[in-house]
Amino acid sequence: MASIFCIGGGKVSIKVVQFADLTGERRTIRLGRVDSETGRRFGERLEDLIRARRLNIKPDDDTTRWLAGLSEATYRKLVNHGLTPEREGMPLSACVEKYVAQREADLKPASV
């Protein structure tokens, strides 16, 4: 079970989540300055991820959507603890299209 608590005091207190990872070791993820409700919901999603990994099942749809919307920094914290796989990179076709779009202004049409 994930535990949410504050560290620090006064104006600089931040929320952290402590949980037992897949090996049973106690781990901590710092959430920063968030309200208690946000910390509680993060803990619930974290518990769902841990349960899914332990039982080798897919996390529920709400948790999957939550993961997709996480910032890269927060997602990286979950990857570092082995709770979710790496995000897939951008497909090559998308990279090429993005590059061409950036260069269209300074290249002749034949070069594009």
JSON list of C-alpha atoms in Angstrom, two decimals:
[
{"chain": "A", "resi": 1, "resn": "MET", "atom": "CA", "xyz": [0.00, 0.00, 0.00]},
{"chain": "A", "resi": 2, "resn": "ALA", "atom": "CA", "xyz": [1.28, 3.44, -0.92]},
{"chain": "A", "resi": 3, "resn": "SER", "atom": "CA", "xyz": [1.69, 6.03, 1.82]},
{"chain": "A", "resi": 4, "resn": "ILE", "atom": "CA", "xyz": [1.50, 9.73, 1.08]},
{"chain": "A", "resi": 5, "resn": "PHE", "atom": "CA", "xyz": [3.07, 12.28, 3.40]},
{"chain": "A", "resi": 6, "resn": "CYS", "atom": "CA", "xyz": [4.72, 15.70, 3.52]},
{"chain": "A", "resi": 7, "resn": "ILE", "atom": "CA", "xyz": [8.39, 16.43, 4.02]},
{"chain": "A", "resi": 8, "resn": "GLY", "atom": "CA", "xyz": [9.74, 19.80, 4.93]},
{"chain": "A", "resi": 9, "resn": "GLY", "atom": "CA", "xyz": [7.72, 22.39, 6.70]},
{"chain": "A", "resi": 10, "resn": "GLY", "atom": "CA", "xyz": [5.86, 25.57, 6.14]},
{"chain": "A", "resi": 11, "resn": "LYS", "atom": "CA", "xyz": [5.90, 27.03, 2.67]},
{"chain": "A", "resi": 12, "resn": "VAL", "atom": "CA", "xyz": [8.32, 24.49, 1.17]},
{"chain": "A", "resi": 13, "resn": "SER", "atom": "CA", "xyz": [6.64, 21.23, 2.19]},
{"chain": "A", "resi": 14, "resn": "ILE", "atom": "CA", "xyz": [6.34, 18.70, -0.62]},
{"chain": "A", "resi": 15, "resn": "LYS", "atom": "CA", "xyz": [4.37, 15.48, -0.99]},
{"chain": "A", "resi": 16, "resn": "VAL", "atom": "CA", "xyz": [6.09, 12.14, -1.34]},
{"chain": "A", "resi": 17, "resn": "VAL", "atom": "CA", "xyz": [4.73, 8.66, -1.96]},
{"chain": "A", "resi": 18, "resn": "GLN", "atom": "CA", "xyz": [6.34, 5.64, -0.33]},
{"chain": "A", "resi": 19, "resn": "PHE", "atom": "CA", "xyz": [5.56, 2.16, -1.58]},
{"chain": "A", "resi": 20, "resn": "ALA", "atom": "CA", "xyz": [6.93, -1.37, -1.63]},
{"chain": "A", "resi": 21, "resn": "ASP", "atom": "CA", "xyz": [8.33, -2.15, -5.07]},
{"chain": "A", "resi": 22, "resn": "LEU", "atom": "CA", "xyz": [8.14, -5.52, -6.84]},
{"chain": "A", "resi": 23, "resn": "THR", "atom": "CA", "xyz": [10.92, -6.94, -4.67]},
{"chain": "A", "resi": 24, "resn": "GLY", "atom": "CA", "xyz": [9.35, -5.69, -1.45]},
{"chain": "A", "resi": 25, "resn": "GLU", "atom": "CA", "xyz": [11.83, -2.86, -0.91]},
{"chain": "A", "resi": 26, "resn": "ARG", "atom": "CA", "xyz": [10.56, 0.50, 0.31]},
{"chain": "A", "resi": 27, "resn": "ARG", "atom": "CA", "xyz": [10.80, 3.17, -2.40]},
{"chain": "A", "resi": 28, "resn": "THR", "atom": "CA", "xyz": [9.98, 6.87, -2.50]},
{"chain": "A", "resi": 29, "resn": "ILE", "atom": "CA", "xyz": [8.76, 9.14, -5.29]},
{"chain": "A", "resi": 30, "resn": "ARG", "atom": "CA", "xyz": [8.70, 12.88, -4.71]},
{"chain": "A", "resi": 31, "resn": "LEU", "atom": "CA", "xyz": [5.65, 14.57, -6.14]},
{"chain": "A", "resi": 32, "resn": "GLY", "atom": "CA", "xyz": [6.58, 18.14, -5.35]},
{"chain": "A", "resi": 33, "resn": "ARG", "atom": "CA", "xyz": [4.14, 20.77, -4.16]},
{"chain": "A", "resi": 34, "resn": "VAL", "atom": "CA", "xyz": [0.75, 19.18, -4.79]},
{"chain": "A", "resi": 35, "resn": "ASP", "atom": "CA", "xyz": [-2.44, 19.07, -2.74]},
{"chain": "A", "resi": 36, "resn": "SER", "atom": "CA", "xyz": [-3.39, 16.06, -0.63]},
{"chain": "A", "resi": 37, "resn": "GLU", "atom": "CA", "xyz": [-6.08, 14.87, -3.06]},
{"chain": "A", "resi": 38, "resn": "THR", "atom": "CA", "xyz": [-3.59, 14.78, -5.94]},
{"chain": "A", "resi": 39, "resn": "GLY", "atom": "CA", "xyz": [-1.16, 12.82, -3.79]},
{"chain": "A", "resi": 40, "resn": "ARG", "atom": "CA", "xyz": [-3.88, 10.34, -2.81]},
{"chain": "A", "resi": 41, "resn": "ARG", "atom": "CA", "xyz": [-4.93, 9.78, -6.43]},
{"chain": "A", "resi": 42, "resn": "PHE", "atom": "CA", "xyz": [-1.29, 9.32, -7.48]},
{"chain": "A", "resi": 43, "resn": "GLY", "atom": "CA", "xyz": [-0.93, 6.69, -4.75]},
{"chain": "A", "resi": 44, "resn": "GLU", "atom": "CA", "xyz": [-4.02, 4.83, -6.00]},
{"chain": "A", "resi": 45, "resn": "ARG", "atom": "CA", "xyz": [-2.69, 4.73, -9.57]},
{"chain": "A", "resi": 46, "resn": "LEU", "atom": "CA", "xyz": [0.69, 3.64, -8.28]},
{"chain": "A", "resi": 47, "resn": "GLU", "atom": "CA", "xyz": [-0.91, 0.76, -6.36]},
{"chain": "A", "resi": 48, "resn": "ASP", "atom": "CA", "xyz": [-2.74, -0.31, -9.52]},
{"chain": "A", "resi": 49, "resn": "LEU", "atom": "CA", "xyz": [0.56, -0.34, -11.45]},
{"chain": "A", "resi": 50, "resn": "ILE", "atom": "CA", "xyz": [2.27, -2.42, -8.79]},
{"chain": "A", "resi": 51, "resn": "ARG", "atom": "CA", "xyz": [-0.63, -4.88, -8.65]},
{"chain": "A", "resi": 52, "resn": "ALA", "atom": "CA", "xyz": [-0.65, -5.21, -12.45]},
{"chain": "A", "resi": 53, "resn": "ARG", "atom": "CA", "xyz": [3.12, -5.83, -12.58]},
{"chain": "A", "resi": 54, "resn": "ARG", "atom": "CA", "xyz": [2.99, -8.43, -9.78]},
{"chain": "A", "resi": 55, "resn": "LEU", "atom": "CA", "xyz": [0.14, -10.34, -11.41]},
{"chain": "A", "resi": 56, "resn": "ASN", "atom": "CA", "xyz": [1.41, -9.82, -14.97]},
{"chain": "A", "resi": 57, "resn": "ILE", "atom": "CA", "xyz": [-1.85, -8.21, -16.08]},
{"chain": "A", "resi": 58, "resn": "LYS", "atom": "CA", "xyz": [-2.73, -5.00, -17.87]},
{"chain": "A", "resi": 59, "resn": "PRO", "atom": "CA", "xyz": [-3.47, -1.97, -15.64]},
{"chain": "A", "resi": 60, "resn": "ASP", "atom": "CA", "xyz": [-7.05, -0.72, -15.80]},
{"chain": "A", "resi": 61, "resn": "ASP", "atom": "CA", "xyz": [-8.02, 1.74, -18.53]},
{"chain": "A", "resi": 62, "resn": "ASP", "atom": "CA", "xyz": [-8.08, 4.75, -16.21]},
{"chain": "A", "resi": 63, "resn": "THR", "atom": "CA", "xyz": [-4.52, 4.04, -15.09]},
{"chain": "A", "resi": 64, "resn": "THR", "atom": "CA", "xyz": [-3.39, 3.55, -18.70]},
{"chain": "A", "resi": 65, "resn": "ARG", "atom": "CA", "xyz": [-4.84, 6.95, -19.67]},
{"chain": "A", "resi": 66, "resn": "TRP", "atom": "CA", "xyz": [-3.26, 8.50, -16.58]},
{"chain": "A", "resi": 67, "resn": "LEU", "atom": "CA", "xyz": [0.14, 7.12, -17.59]},
{"chain": "A", "resi": 68, "resn": "ALA", "atom": "CA", "xyz": [-0.21, 8.52, -21.10]},
{"chain": "A", "resi": 69, "resn": "GLY", "atom": "CA", "xyz": [-0.83, 12.01, -19.71]},
{"chain": "A", "resi": 70, "resn": "LEU", "atom": "CA", "xyz": [2.08, 12.09, -17.25]},
{"chain": "A", "resi": 71, "resn": "SER", "atom": "CA", "xyz": [4.96, 14.46, -17.80]},
{"chain": "A", "resi": 72, "resn": "GLU", "atom": "CA", "xyz": [8.18, 12.91, -19.01]},
{"chain": "A", "resi": 73, "resn": "ALA", "atom": "CA", "xyz": [9.88, 13.55, -15.65]},
{"chain": "A", "resi": 74, "resn": "THR", "atom": "CA", "xyz": [7.16, 11.82, -13.61]},
{"chain": "A", "resi": 75, "resn": "TYR", "atom": "CA", "xyz": [6.89, 8.96, -16.10]},
{"chain": "A", "resi": 76, "resn": "ARG", "atom": "CA", "xyz": [10.68, 8.50, -15.90]},
{"chain": "A", "resi": 77, "resn": "LYS", "atom": "CA", "xyz": [10.40, 8.05, -12.11]},
{"chain": "A", "resi": 78, "resn": "LEU", "atom": "CA", "xyz": [7.98, 5.16, -12.64]},
{"chain": "A", "resi": 79, "resn": "VAL", "atom": "CA", "xyz": [10.25, 3.62, -15.29]},
{"chain": "A", "resi": 80, "resn": "ASN", "atom": "CA", "xyz": [13.24, 3.87, -12.92]},
{"chain": "A", "resi": 81, "resn": "HIS", "atom": "CA", "xyz": [11.33, 1.83, -10.33]},
{"chain": "A", "resi": 82, "resn": "GLY", "atom": "CA", "xyz": [10.38, -0.82, -12.92]},
{"chain": "A", "resi": 83, "resn": "LEU", "atom": "CA", "xyz": [6.66, -0.06, -12.76]},
{"chain": "A", "resi": 84, "resn": "THR", "atom": "CA", "xyz": [6.11, 0.76, -16.41]},
{"chain": "A", "resi": 85, "resn": "PRO", "atom": "CA", "xyz": [8.02, 0.24, -19.67]},
{"chain": "A", "resi": 86, "resn": "GLU", "atom": "CA", "xyz": [9.88, 2.97, -21.53]},
{"chain": "A", "resi": 87, "resn": "ARG", "atom": "CA", "xyz": [7.77, 5.17, -23.75]},
{"chain": "A", "resi": 88, "resn": "GLU", "atom": "CA", "xyz": [8.16, 4.38, -27.39]},
{"chain": "A", "resi": 89, "resn": "GLY", "atom": "CA", "xyz": [10.05, 6.93, -29.41]},
{"chain": "A", "resi": 90, "resn": "MET", "atom": "CA", "xyz": [8.63, 8.88, -32.29]},
{"chain": "A", "resi": 91, "resn": "PRO", "atom": "CA", "xyz": [8.26, 6.75, -35.47]},
{"chain": "A", "resi": 92, "resn": "LEU", "atom": "CA", "xyz": [10.79, 7.49, -38.20]},
{"chain": "A", "resi": 93, "resn": "SER", "atom": "CA", "xyz": [8.10, 8.78, -40.57]},
{"chain": "A", "resi": 94, "resn": "ALA", "atom": "CA", "xyz": [6.98, 11.33, -37.98]},
{"chain": "A", "resi": 95, "resn": "CYS", "atom": "CA", "xyz": [10.60, 12.42, -37.41]},
{"chain": "A", "resi": 96, "resn": "VAL", "atom": "CA", "xyz": [11.13, 12.93, -41.14]},
{"chain": "A", "resi": 97, "resn": "GLU", "atom": "CA", "xyz": [7.87, 14.88, -41.52]},
{"chain": "A", "resi": 98, "resn": "LYS", "atom": "CA", "xyz": [8.76, 17.10, -38.56]},
{"chain": "A", "resi": 99, "resn": "TYR", "atom": "CA", "xyz": [12.24, 17.76, -39.95]},
{"chain": "A", "resi": 100, "resn": "VAL", "atom": "CA", "xyz": [10.93, 18.61, -43.43]},
{"chain": "A", "resi": 101, "resn": "ALA", "atom": "CA", "xyz": [8.30, 20.93, -41.96]},
{"chain": "A", "resi": 102, "resn": "GLN", "atom": "CA", "xyz": [11.01, 22.79, -40.03]},
{"chain": "A", "resi": 103, "resn": "ARG", "atom": "CA", "xyz": [13.21, 23.14, -43.11]},
{"chain": "A", "resi": 104, "resn": "GLU", "atom": "CA", "xyz": [10.57, 24.10, -45.71]},
{"chain": "A", "resi": 105, "resn": "ALA", "atom": "CA", "xyz": [11.02, 27.79, -45.05]},
{"chain": "A", "resi": 106, "resn": "ASP", "atom": "CA", "xyz": [14.74, 27.81, -45.81]},
{"chain": "A", "resi": 107, "resn": "LEU", "atom": "CA", "xyz": [14.88, 25.22, -48.64]},
{"chain": "A", "resi": 108, "resn": "LYS", "atom": "CA", "xyz": [13.85, 25.40, -52.27]},
{"chain": "A", "resi": 109, "resn": "PRO", "atom": "CA", "xyz": [10.81, 23.32, -53.23]},
{"chain": "A", "resi": 110, "resn": "ALA", "atom": "CA", "xyz": [12.92, 20.90, -55.27]},
{"chain": "A", "resi": 111, "resn": "SER", "atom": "CA", "xyz": [15.09, 20.20, -52.22]},
{"chain": "A", "resi": 112, "resn": "VAL", "atom": "CA", "xyz": [12.08, 19.51, -50.05]}
]
